[in-house]
PDB file of C-alpha atoms and ligand atoms in Angstrom:
ATOM      1  CA  MET W   1       0.616 -18.969 -26.330  1.00 92.00           C
ATOM      2  CA  ILE W   2      -0.255 -16.808 -23.341  1.00 98.00           C
ATOM      3  CA  LYS W   3      -3.891 -17.320 -22.352  1.00 98.00           C
ATOM      4  CA  LEU W   4      -6.354 -14.520 -21.682  1.00 98.00           C
ATOM      5  CA  GLY W   5      -8.792 -14.653 -18.781  1.00 98.00           C
ATOM      6  CA  VAL W   6     -11.351 -11.864 -18.915  1.00 98.00           C
ATOM      7  CA  ASN W   7     -12.707 -10.470 -15.652  1.00 98.00           C
ATOM      8  CA  ILE W   8     -16.391  -9.598 -16.048  1.00 98.00           C
ATOM      9  CA  ASP W   9     -16.995  -8.092 -12.569  1.00 97.00           C
ATOM     10  CA  HIS W  10     -17.224  -4.633 -14.107  1.00 97.00           C
ATOM     11  CA  VAL W  11     -20.373  -5.582 -15.989  1.00 98.00           C
ATOM     12  CA  ALA W  12     -21.984  -6.599 -12.705  1.00 98.00           C
ATOM     13  CA  THR W  13     -20.801  -3.322 -11.147  1.00 97.00           C
ATOM     14  CA  LEU W  14     -22.786  -1.428 -13.777  1.00 97.00           C
ATOM     15  CA  ARG W  15     -25.857  -3.597 -13.219  1.00 98.00           C
ATOM     16  CA  GLN W  16     -25.698  -3.226  -9.424  1.00 97.00           C
ATOM     17  CA  ALA W  17     -25.364   0.557  -9.710  1.00 97.00           C
ATOM     18  CA  ARG W  18     -29.061   0.556 -10.618  1.00 96.00           C
ATOM     19  CA  ARG W  19     -30.031  -2.756  -8.956  1.00 95.00           C
ATOM     20  CA  GLU W  20     -31.274  -3.782 -12.405  1.00 96.00           C
ATOM     21  CA  ASP W  21     -31.232  -7.176 -14.091  1.00 96.00           C
ATOM     22  CA  PHE W  22     -29.036  -5.886 -16.943  1.00 98.00           C
ATOM     23  CA  PRO W  23     -26.378  -5.666 -18.307  1.00 98.00           C
ATOM     24  CA  SER W  24     -25.843  -9.391 -17.862  1.00 98.00           C
ATOM     25  CA  PRO W  25     -22.386 -10.658 -16.819  1.00 98.00           C
ATOM     26  CA  LEU W  26     -23.412 -13.978 -18.345  1.00 98.00           C
ATOM     27  CA  LYS W  27     -24.012 -12.434 -21.723  1.00 98.00           C
ATOM     28  CA  ALA W  28     -20.719 -10.529 -21.426  1.00 98.00           C
ATOM     29  CA  ALA W  29     -18.927 -13.801 -20.657  1.00 98.00           C
ATOM     30  CA  SER W  30     -20.454 -15.420 -23.710  1.00 98.00           C
ATOM     31  CA  VAL W  31     -19.345 -12.555 -25.999  1.00 98.00           C
ATOM     32  CA  CYS W  32     -15.835 -12.679 -24.486  1.00 98.00           C
ATOM     33  CA  GLU W  33     -15.641 -16.419 -25.100  1.00 98.00           C
ATOM     34  CA  LYS W  34     -16.753 -16.016 -28.707  1.00 98.00           C
ATOM     35  CA  ALA W  35     -14.085 -13.337 -29.155  1.00 98.00           C
ATOM     36  CA  GLY W  36     -11.397 -15.743 -27.940  1.00 98.00           C
ATOM     37  CA  ALA W  37     -11.183 -15.441 -24.156  1.00 98.00           C
ATOM     38  CA  ASP W  38      -9.622 -18.590 -22.722  1.00 98.00           C
ATOM     39  CA  SER W  39     -11.360 -18.258 -19.376  1.00 98.00           C
ATOM     40  CA  ILE W  40     -13.722 -16.007 -17.455  1.00 98.00           C
ATOM     41  CA  THR W  41     -12.923 -14.585 -14.031  1.00 98.00           C
ATOM     42  CA  ALA W  42     -15.535 -13.425 -11.535  1.00 98.00           C
ATOM     43  CA  HIS W  43     -15.034 -12.307  -7.936  1.00 97.00           C
ATOM     44  CA  LEU W  44     -17.800 -13.009  -5.437  1.00 97.00           C
ATOM     45  CA  ARG W  45     -16.914 -10.451  -2.786  1.00 95.00           C
ATOM     46  CA  GLU W  46     -18.139 -10.865   0.780  1.00 93.00           C
ATOM     47  CA  ASP W  47     -20.033  -7.565   0.447  1.00 92.00           C
ATOM     48  CA  ARG W  48     -21.595  -8.720  -2.889  1.00 95.00           C
ATOM     49  CA  ARG W  49     -20.910  -5.327  -4.414  1.00 93.00           C
ATOM     50  CA  HIS W  50     -20.898  -6.663  -7.980  1.00 96.00           C
ATOM     51  CA  ILE W  51     -21.092 -10.391  -8.714  1.00 97.00           C
ATOM     52  CA  GLN W  52     -23.970 -12.133  -6.890  1.00 97.00           C
ATOM     53  CA  ASP W  53     -24.199 -15.777  -5.822  1.00 97.00           C
ATOM     54  CA  LYS W  54     -26.582 -16.606  -8.668  1.00 97.00           C
ATOM     55  CA  ASP W  55     -24.127 -15.170 -11.223  1.00 98.00           C
ATOM     56  CA  ILE W  56     -21.454 -17.594 -10.113  1.00 98.00           C
ATOM     57  CA  PHE W  57     -23.701 -20.653 -10.330  1.00 98.00           C
ATOM     58  CA  ASP W  58     -25.089 -19.498 -13.700  1.00 98.00           C
ATOM     59  CA  LEU W  59     -21.599 -18.847 -15.070  1.00 98.00           C
ATOM     60  CA  LYS W  60     -20.486 -22.314 -14.068  1.00 98.00           C
ATOM     61  CA  GLU W  61     -23.496 -23.775 -15.928  1.00 97.00           C
ATOM     62  CA  SER W  62     -23.159 -21.718 -19.081  1.00 97.00           C
ATOM     63  CA  LEU W  63     -19.433 -21.200 -19.717  1.00 98.00           C
ATOM     64  CA  ARG W  64     -17.843 -23.091 -22.556  1.00 97.00           C
ATOM     65  CA  THR W  65     -14.333 -22.299 -21.363  1.00 98.00           C
ATOM     66  CA  ARG W  66     -13.188 -22.234 -17.721  1.00 98.00           C
ATOM     67  CA  LEU W  67     -14.535 -20.375 -14.697  1.00 98.00           C
ATOM     68  CA  ASN W  68     -11.854 -18.804 -12.530  1.00 98.00           C
ATOM     69  CA  PHE W  69     -13.516 -17.899  -9.234  1.00 98.00           C
ATOM     70  CA  GLU W  70     -11.819 -15.088  -7.324  1.00 97.00           C
ATOM     71  CA  MET W  71     -12.454 -15.287  -3.613  1.00 97.00           C
ATOM     72  CA  ALA W  72     -11.382 -14.397  -0.102  1.00 95.00           C
ATOM     73  CA  ALA W  73     -10.256 -17.252   2.139  1.00 95.00           C
ATOM     74  CA  CYS W  74     -13.311 -17.093   4.390  1.00 94.00           C
ATOM     75  CA  ASP W  75     -15.498 -20.065   5.327  1.00 95.00           C
ATOM     76  CA  GLU W  76     -18.676 -18.809   3.672  1.00 96.00           C
ATOM     77  CA  ILE W  77     -17.052 -18.273   0.291  1.00 97.00           C
ATOM     78  CA  VAL W  78     -14.979 -21.470   0.461  1.00 97.00           C
ATOM     79  CA  GLN W  79     -18.229 -23.403   0.971  1.00 98.00           C
ATOM     80  CA  ILE W  80     -19.755 -21.718  -2.079  1.00 98.00           C
ATOM     81  CA  ALA W  81     -16.653 -22.511  -4.164  1.00 98.00           C
ATOM     82  CA  VAL W  82     -16.860 -26.176  -3.209  1.00 98.00           C
ATOM     83  CA  LYS W  83     -20.524 -26.203  -4.317  1.00 98.00           C
ATOM     84  CA  VAL W  84     -19.905 -24.314  -7.569  1.00 98.00           C
ATOM     85  CA  GLN W  85     -16.893 -26.413  -8.564  1.00 98.00           C
ATOM     86  CA  PRO W  86     -15.163 -23.834 -10.775  1.00 98.00           C
ATOM     87  CA  HIS W  87     -12.147 -24.976 -12.768  1.00 98.00           C
ATOM     88  CA  SER W  88      -9.940 -22.789 -10.563  1.00 98.00           C
ATOM     89  CA  VAL W  89     -10.052 -20.321  -7.709  1.00 98.00           C
ATOM     90  CA  CYS W  90      -7.753 -17.391  -7.101  1.00 98.00           C
ATOM     91  CA  VAL W  91      -7.510 -16.565  -3.413  1.00 97.00           C
ATOM     92  CA  VAL W  92      -7.255 -12.812  -2.858  1.00 96.00           C
ATOM     93  CA  PRO W  93      -7.157 -10.487   0.156  1.00 94.00           C
ATOM     94  CA  GLU W  94     -10.336  -8.515   0.646  1.00 85.00           C
ATOM     95  CA  LYS W  95     -11.002  -5.282   2.484  1.00 76.00           C
ATOM     96  CA  ARG W  96     -14.466  -3.760   2.683  1.00 69.00           C
ATOM     97  CA  GLN W  97     -13.385  -0.192   1.956  1.00 71.00           C
ATOM     98  CA  GLU W  98     -11.085  -0.827  -1.002  1.00 70.00           C
ATOM     99  CA  VAL W  99     -12.124   0.116  -4.542  1.00 73.00           C
ATOM    100  CA  THR W 100     -10.357  -2.948  -5.938  1.00 70.00           C
ATOM    101  CA  THR W 101      -7.913  -5.599  -4.681  1.00 69.00           C
ATOM    102  CA  GLU W 102      -5.106  -3.367  -3.485  1.00 75.00           C
ATOM    103  CA  GLY W 103      -2.249  -5.730  -2.779  1.00 86.00           C
ATOM    104  CA  GLY W 104      -1.309  -9.383  -2.826  1.00 94.00           C
ATOM    105  CA  LEU W 105      -2.297 -11.860  -0.156  1.00 95.00           C
ATOM    106  CA  ASP W 106       0.155 -12.201   2.741  1.00 95.00           C
ATOM    107  CA  VAL W 107       0.494 -15.979   2.462  1.00 97.00           C
ATOM    108  CA  ALA W 108       3.721 -16.134   4.469  1.00 96.00           C
ATOM    109  CA  SER W 109       2.058 -14.940   7.675  1.00 95.00           C
ATOM    110  CA  GLN W 110      -1.049 -17.146   7.344  1.00 96.00           C
ATOM    111  CA  LYS W 111       0.438 -20.436   6.191  1.00 97.00           C
ATOM    112  CA  LYS W 112      -1.446 -22.641   8.627  1.00 96.00           C
ATOM    113  CA  SER W 113      -4.952 -21.363   7.921  1.00 96.00           C
ATOM    114  CA  LEU W 114      -4.344 -20.965   4.186  1.00 97.00           C
ATOM    115  CA  SER W 115      -2.967 -24.484   3.829  1.00 98.00           C
ATOM    116  CA  GLU W 116      -6.283 -25.757   5.253  1.00 97.00           C
ATOM    117  CA  THR W 117      -8.199 -23.625   2.731  1.00 98.00           C
ATOM    118  CA  VAL W 118      -6.021 -24.899  -0.121  1.00 98.00           C
ATOM    119  CA  LYS W 119      -6.578 -28.494   0.978  1.00 98.00           C
ATOM    120  CA  LYS W 120     -10.380 -28.114   1.115  1.00 98.00           C
ATOM    121  CA  LEU W 121     -10.470 -26.622  -2.364  1.00 98.00           C
ATOM    122  CA  LYS W 122      -8.004 -29.095  -3.877  1.00 98.00           C
ATOM    123  CA  ASP W 123      -9.905 -32.011  -2.320  1.00 98.00           C
ATOM    124  CA  ALA W 124     -12.960 -30.699  -4.201  1.00 98.00           C
ATOM    125  CA  GLY W 125     -10.976 -31.006  -7.446  1.00 98.00           C
ATOM    126  CA  ILE W 126     -10.377 -27.257  -7.890  1.00 98.00           C
ATOM    127  CA  VAL W 127      -7.086 -25.785  -9.118  1.00 98.00           C
ATOM    128  CA  VAL W 128      -5.922 -23.301  -6.464  1.00 98.00           C
ATOM    129  CA  SER W 129      -4.058 -20.104  -7.241  1.00 98.00           C
ATOM    130  CA  MET W 130      -2.865 -17.423  -4.791  1.00 98.00           C
ATOM    131  CA  PHE W 131      -2.805 -13.721  -5.673  1.00 97.00           C
ATOM    132  CA  VAL W 132       0.537 -12.438  -4.376  1.00 97.00           C
ATOM    133  CA  ASP W 133       2.977  -9.580  -4.803  1.00 97.00           C
ATOM    134  CA  PRO W 134       6.211 -10.442  -6.638  1.00 97.00           C
ATOM    135  CA  GLU W 135       8.120 -11.355  -3.479  1.00 97.00           C
ATOM    136  CA  ILE W 136      10.101 -14.571  -3.190  1.00 97.00           C
ATOM    137  CA  LYS W 137       9.030 -15.028   0.453  1.00 97.00           C
ATOM    138  CA  GLN W 138       5.367 -15.080  -0.615  1.00 97.00           C
ATOM    139  CA  ILE W 139       5.916 -17.451  -3.527  1.00 97.00           C
ATOM    140  CA  GLU W 140       7.898 -19.810  -1.329  1.00 97.00           C
ATOM    141  CA  ALA W 141       4.957 -19.794   1.095  1.00 98.00           C
ATOM    142  CA  CYS W 142       2.573 -20.642  -1.780  1.00 98.00           C
ATOM    143  CA  ALA W 143       4.718 -23.672  -2.618  1.00 98.00           C
ATOM    144  CA  ASP W 144       4.813 -24.665   1.067  1.00 98.00           C
ATOM    145  CA  ILE W 145       1.010 -24.639   1.370  1.00 98.00           C
ATOM    146  CA  LYS W 146       0.784 -26.700  -1.847  1.00 98.00           C
ATOM    147  CA  ALA W 147      -1.021 -24.183  -4.036  1.00 98.00           C
ATOM    148  CA  ASP W 148      -1.095 -25.154  -7.716  1.00 98.00           C
ATOM    149  CA  ALA W 149      -0.546 -21.678  -9.101  1.00 98.00           C
ATOM    150  CA  ILE W 150       0.239 -18.080  -8.306  1.00 98.00           C
ATOM    151  CA  GLU W 151      -1.151 -14.929  -9.857  1.00 98.00           C
ATOM    152  CA  ILE W 152       1.282 -12.050  -9.516  1.00 98.00           C
ATOM    153  CA  HIS W 153      -0.312  -8.708  -8.652  1.00 97.00           C
ATOM    154  CA  THR W 154       0.776  -6.356 -11.452  1.00 97.00           C
ATOM    155  CA  GLY W 155      -0.988  -3.311  -9.973  1.00 96.00           C
ATOM    156  CA  LYS W 156       2.232  -1.645  -8.839  1.00 96.00           C
ATOM    157  CA  TYR W 157       3.847  -2.310 -12.242  1.00 97.00           C
ATOM    158  CA  ALA W 158       0.812  -0.743 -13.964  1.00 97.00           C
ATOM    159  CA  ARG W 159       0.965   2.350 -11.764  1.00 96.00           C
ATOM    160  CA  LEU W 160       4.713   2.809 -12.293  1.00 97.00           C
ATOM    161  CA  PHE W 161       4.251   2.413 -16.059  1.00 97.00           C
ATOM    162  CA  LYS W 162       2.576   5.806 -16.001  1.00 95.00           C
ATOM    163  CA  THR W 163       4.779   7.503 -13.448  1.00 93.00           C
ATOM    164  CA  ASN W 164       8.308   6.257 -12.880  1.00 88.00           C
ATOM    165  CA  PHE W 165      10.439   4.505 -15.507  1.00 86.00           C
ATOM    166  CA  GLN W 166      13.336   3.704 -13.155  1.00 89.00           C
ATOM    167  CA  GLU W 167      11.144   2.038 -10.540  1.00 94.00           C
ATOM    168  CA  LEU W 168       9.129   0.354 -13.293  1.00 96.00           C
ATOM    169  CA  ASN W 169      12.203  -1.581 -14.418  1.00 95.00           C
ATOM    170  CA  GLU W 170      12.910  -2.649 -10.845  1.00 96.00           C
ATOM    171  CA  GLU W 171       9.339  -3.929 -10.455  1.00 97.00           C
ATOM    172  CA  LEU W 172       9.528  -5.731 -13.799  1.00 97.00           C
ATOM    173  CA  GLU W 173      12.735  -7.402 -12.707  1.00 97.00           C
ATOM    174  CA  LYS W 174      11.003  -8.585  -9.514  1.00 97.00           C
ATOM    175  CA  ILE W 175       8.157 -10.060 -11.572  1.00 98.00           C
ATOM    176  CA  LYS W 176      10.670 -11.856 -13.830  1.00 97.00           C
ATOM    177  CA  GLN W 177      12.448 -13.321 -10.822  1.00 97.00           C
ATOM    178  CA  ALA W 178       9.084 -14.372  -9.401  1.00 97.00           C
ATOM    179  CA  ALA W 179       8.376 -16.251 -12.638  1.00 97.00           C
ATOM    180  CA  VAL W 180      11.691 -18.101 -12.476  1.00 97.00           C
ATOM    181  CA  PHE W 181      11.173 -18.976  -8.818  1.00 97.00           C
ATOM    182  CA  ALA W 182       7.610 -20.168  -9.491  1.00 97.00           C
ATOM    183  CA  SER W 183       8.705 -22.479 -12.274  1.00 96.00           C
ATOM    184  CA  GLN W 184      11.484 -23.926 -10.077  1.00 97.00           C
ATOM    185  CA  HIS W 185       8.753 -24.752  -7.533  1.00 97.00           C
ATOM    186  CA  ASN W 186       6.329 -26.169 -10.136  1.00 97.00           C
ATOM    187  CA  LEU W 187       3.827 -23.378  -9.639  1.00 98.00           C
ATOM    188  CA  ILE W 188       1.746 -22.274 -12.631  1.00 98.00           C
ATOM    189  CA  PHE W 189       2.551 -18.600 -13.237  1.00 98.00           C
ATOM    190  CA  ASN W 190      -0.304 -16.168 -13.952  1.00 98.00           C
ATOM    191  CA  ALA W 191      -0.495 -12.386 -13.596  1.00 98.00           C
ATOM    192  CA  GLY W 192      -3.061  -9.625 -13.521  1.00 98.00           C
ATOM    193  CA  HIS W 193      -4.374  -6.294 -12.276  1.00 97.00           C
ATOM    194  CA  GLY W 194      -4.160  -2.954 -14.006  1.00 97.00           C
ATOM    195  CA  LEU W 195      -2.957  -4.439 -17.288  1.00 98.00           C
ATOM    196  CA  ASP W 196      -3.974  -2.572 -20.434  1.00 98.00           C
ATOM    197  CA  TYR W 197      -3.246  -2.375 -24.151  1.00 98.00           C
ATOM    198  CA  GLN W 198      -0.071  -0.338 -23.571  1.00 98.00           C
ATOM    199  CA  ASN W 199       1.538  -1.917 -20.547  1.00 98.00           C
ATOM    200  CA  VAL W 200       0.783  -5.603 -21.215  1.00 98.00           C
ATOM    201  CA  SER W 201       3.560  -6.239 -23.768  1.00 97.00           C
ATOM    202  CA  GLN W 202       6.469  -6.112 -21.332  1.00 97.00           C
ATOM    203  CA  ILE W 203       4.646  -8.558 -19.063  1.00 98.00           C
ATOM    204  CA  CYS W 204       4.051 -10.878 -22.038  1.00 98.00           C
ATOM    205  CA  GLU W 205       7.817 -11.107 -22.576  1.00 97.00           C
ATOM    206  CA  ILE W 206       8.222 -12.923 -19.260  1.00 96.00           C
ATOM    207  CA  LYS W 207       9.056 -16.607 -19.687  1.00 92.00           C
ATOM    208  CA  ASN W 208       6.729 -19.292 -18.271  1.00 92.00           C
ATOM    209  CA  LEU W 209       3.722 -16.963 -18.239  1.00 97.00           C
ATOM    210  CA  ASN W 210       0.576 -19.082 -18.456  1.00 98.00           C
ATOM    211  CA  GLU W 211      -2.392 -16.700 -18.260  1.00 98.00           C
ATOM    212  CA  LEU W 212      -3.224 -13.022 -17.766  1.00 98.00           C
ATOM    213  CA  ASN W 213      -6.440 -11.934 -16.041  1.00 98.00           C
ATOM    214  CA  ILE W 214      -7.613  -8.594 -17.371  1.00 98.00           C
ATOM    215  CA  GLY W 215     -10.866  -6.770 -16.709  1.00 98.00           C
ATOM    216  CA  PHE W 216     -11.021  -3.010 -16.443  1.00 97.00           C
ATOM    217  CA  SER W 217      -9.120  -1.969 -19.568  1.00 98.00           C
ATOM    218  CA  ILE W 218     -11.044  -4.436 -21.737  1.00 98.00           C
ATOM    219  CA  MET W 219     -14.425  -3.303 -20.396  1.00 98.00           C
ATOM    220  CA  ALA W 220     -13.450   0.376 -20.742  1.00 98.00           C
ATOM    221  CA  LYS W 221     -12.513  -0.192 -24.378  1.00 98.00           C
ATOM    222  CA  ALA W 222     -15.704  -2.201 -24.900  1.00 98.00           C
ATOM    223  CA  LEU W 223     -17.773   0.898 -24.132  1.00 97.00           C
ATOM    224  CA  PHE W 224     -16.550   2.545 -27.308  1.00 98.00           C
ATOM    225  CA  ASP W 225     -15.398  -0.293 -29.571  1.00 98.00           C
ATOM    226  CA  GLY W 226     -17.642  -3.147 -28.506  1.00 98.00           C
ATOM    227  CA  MET W 227     -16.749  -6.075 -26.270  1.00 98.00           C
ATOM    228  CA  GLU W 228     -15.864  -8.459 -29.069  1.00 98.00           C
ATOM    229  CA  ASN W 229     -13.358  -6.004 -30.570  1.00 98.00           C
ATOM    230  CA  ALA W 230     -11.904  -5.180 -27.161  1.00 98.00           C
ATOM    231  CA  VAL W 231     -11.234  -8.851 -26.371  1.00 98.00           C
ATOM    232  CA  LYS W 232      -9.908  -9.586 -29.867  1.00 98.00           C
ATOM    233  CA  GLU W 233      -7.483  -6.687 -29.690  1.00 98.00           C
ATOM    234  CA  MET W 234      -6.047  -7.939 -26.411  1.00 98.00           C
ATOM    235  CA  LYS W 235      -5.853 -11.486 -27.776  1.00 98.00           C
ATOM    236  CA  ASP W 236      -3.961 -10.155 -30.809  1.00 98.00           C
ATOM    237  CA  ILE W 237      -1.333  -8.603 -28.541  1.00 98.00           C
ATOM    238  CA  LEU W 238      -0.966 -11.803 -26.486  1.00 98.00           C
ATOM    239  CA  SER W 239      -0.733 -13.972 -29.612  1.00 97.00           C
ATOM    240  CA  LYS W 240       2.543 -12.262 -30.581  1.00 96.00           C
ATOM    241  CA  TYR W 241       4.343 -13.881 -27.642  1.00 94.00           C
TER     242      TYR W 241
HETATM  243  N1  PXP H   1      -6.670 -10.506 -11.007  1.00 80.50           N
HETATM  244  C1  PXP H   1      -7.154 -10.300  -9.761  1.00 80.50           C
HETATM  245  C2  PXP H   1      -6.786 -11.291  -8.701  1.00 80.50           C
HETATM  246  C3  PXP H   1      -7.996  -9.206  -9.472  1.00 80.50           C
HETATM  247  O1  PXP H   1      -8.459  -9.006  -8.220  1.00 80.50           O
HETATM  248  C4  PXP H   1      -8.373  -8.340 -10.522  1.00 80.50           C
HETATM  249  C5  PXP H   1      -9.316  -7.209 -10.252  1.00 80.50           C
HETATM  250  O2  PXP H   1     -10.578  -7.674  -9.959  1.00 80.50           O
HETATM  251  C6  PXP H   1      -7.851  -8.598 -11.808  1.00 80.50           C
HETATM  252  C7  PXP H   1      -6.989  -9.667 -12.012  1.00 80.50           C
HETATM  253  C8  PXP H   1      -8.200  -7.737 -12.972  1.00 80.50           C
HETATM  254  O3  PXP H   1      -7.755  -6.435 -12.753  1.00 80.50           O
HETATM  255  P1  PXP H   1      -8.199  -5.277 -13.742  1.00 80.50           P
HETATM  256  O4  PXP H   1      -9.687  -5.158 -13.658  1.00 80.50           O
HETATM  257  O5  PXP H   1      -7.461  -4.090 -13.244  1.00 80.50           O
HETATM  258  O6  PXP H   1      -7.753  -5.697 -15.126  1.00 80.50           O
END
């Protein structure tokens, strides 16, 4: 069955909007786990706009499932990851001005430095995933630098789902080919970004899909239906595949 990782950054975004000590991302993670989440994702950004260092250490202590630590490949954050020892990390590109992670990491043009990052993290016993666009060149580079997994950026797919059916099918085809290529190179295949209750089904049909990381749509639904229901509803969709 396809696993569901729930991204709880959005709870920290709400807390930081008032610099309060609530709502608690830890409590959110616990509710998500009880509702069936298979893992919890949190992104410690360099600008600390939502998740804070303490959140990451506390999550590692309290989670009953797995912590997937999203991070930029910079020395400061790599050192924190090695200390925290999450089950996995997902290496993402990071720009200060962006609202959210806008595109995949350009692994192909940074193979030397990223292979050192991957080695440090793997030596610490952490499963290493790279967040990339569905491009064969990028996935090949992930295999070359000995990453364990890739997470395909589905943001473009999600945008086209609302706007352009023709281009949507082309993007979906690229994601399918990425999945085949990843499995030929023994890379675990995950996906995420912009996925919601409507657009997730076509992604679920892709063979070899291991885990989806979903945040915004689940938290938006949680506002009205409660977090437990929001997670359960997404799990129900995934369980059909
Ligand atoms: N995966 C990665 C690597 C991300 O950066 C994000 C956004 O933080 C997600 C998944 C979840 O995206 P969304 O919040 O749009 O579901």
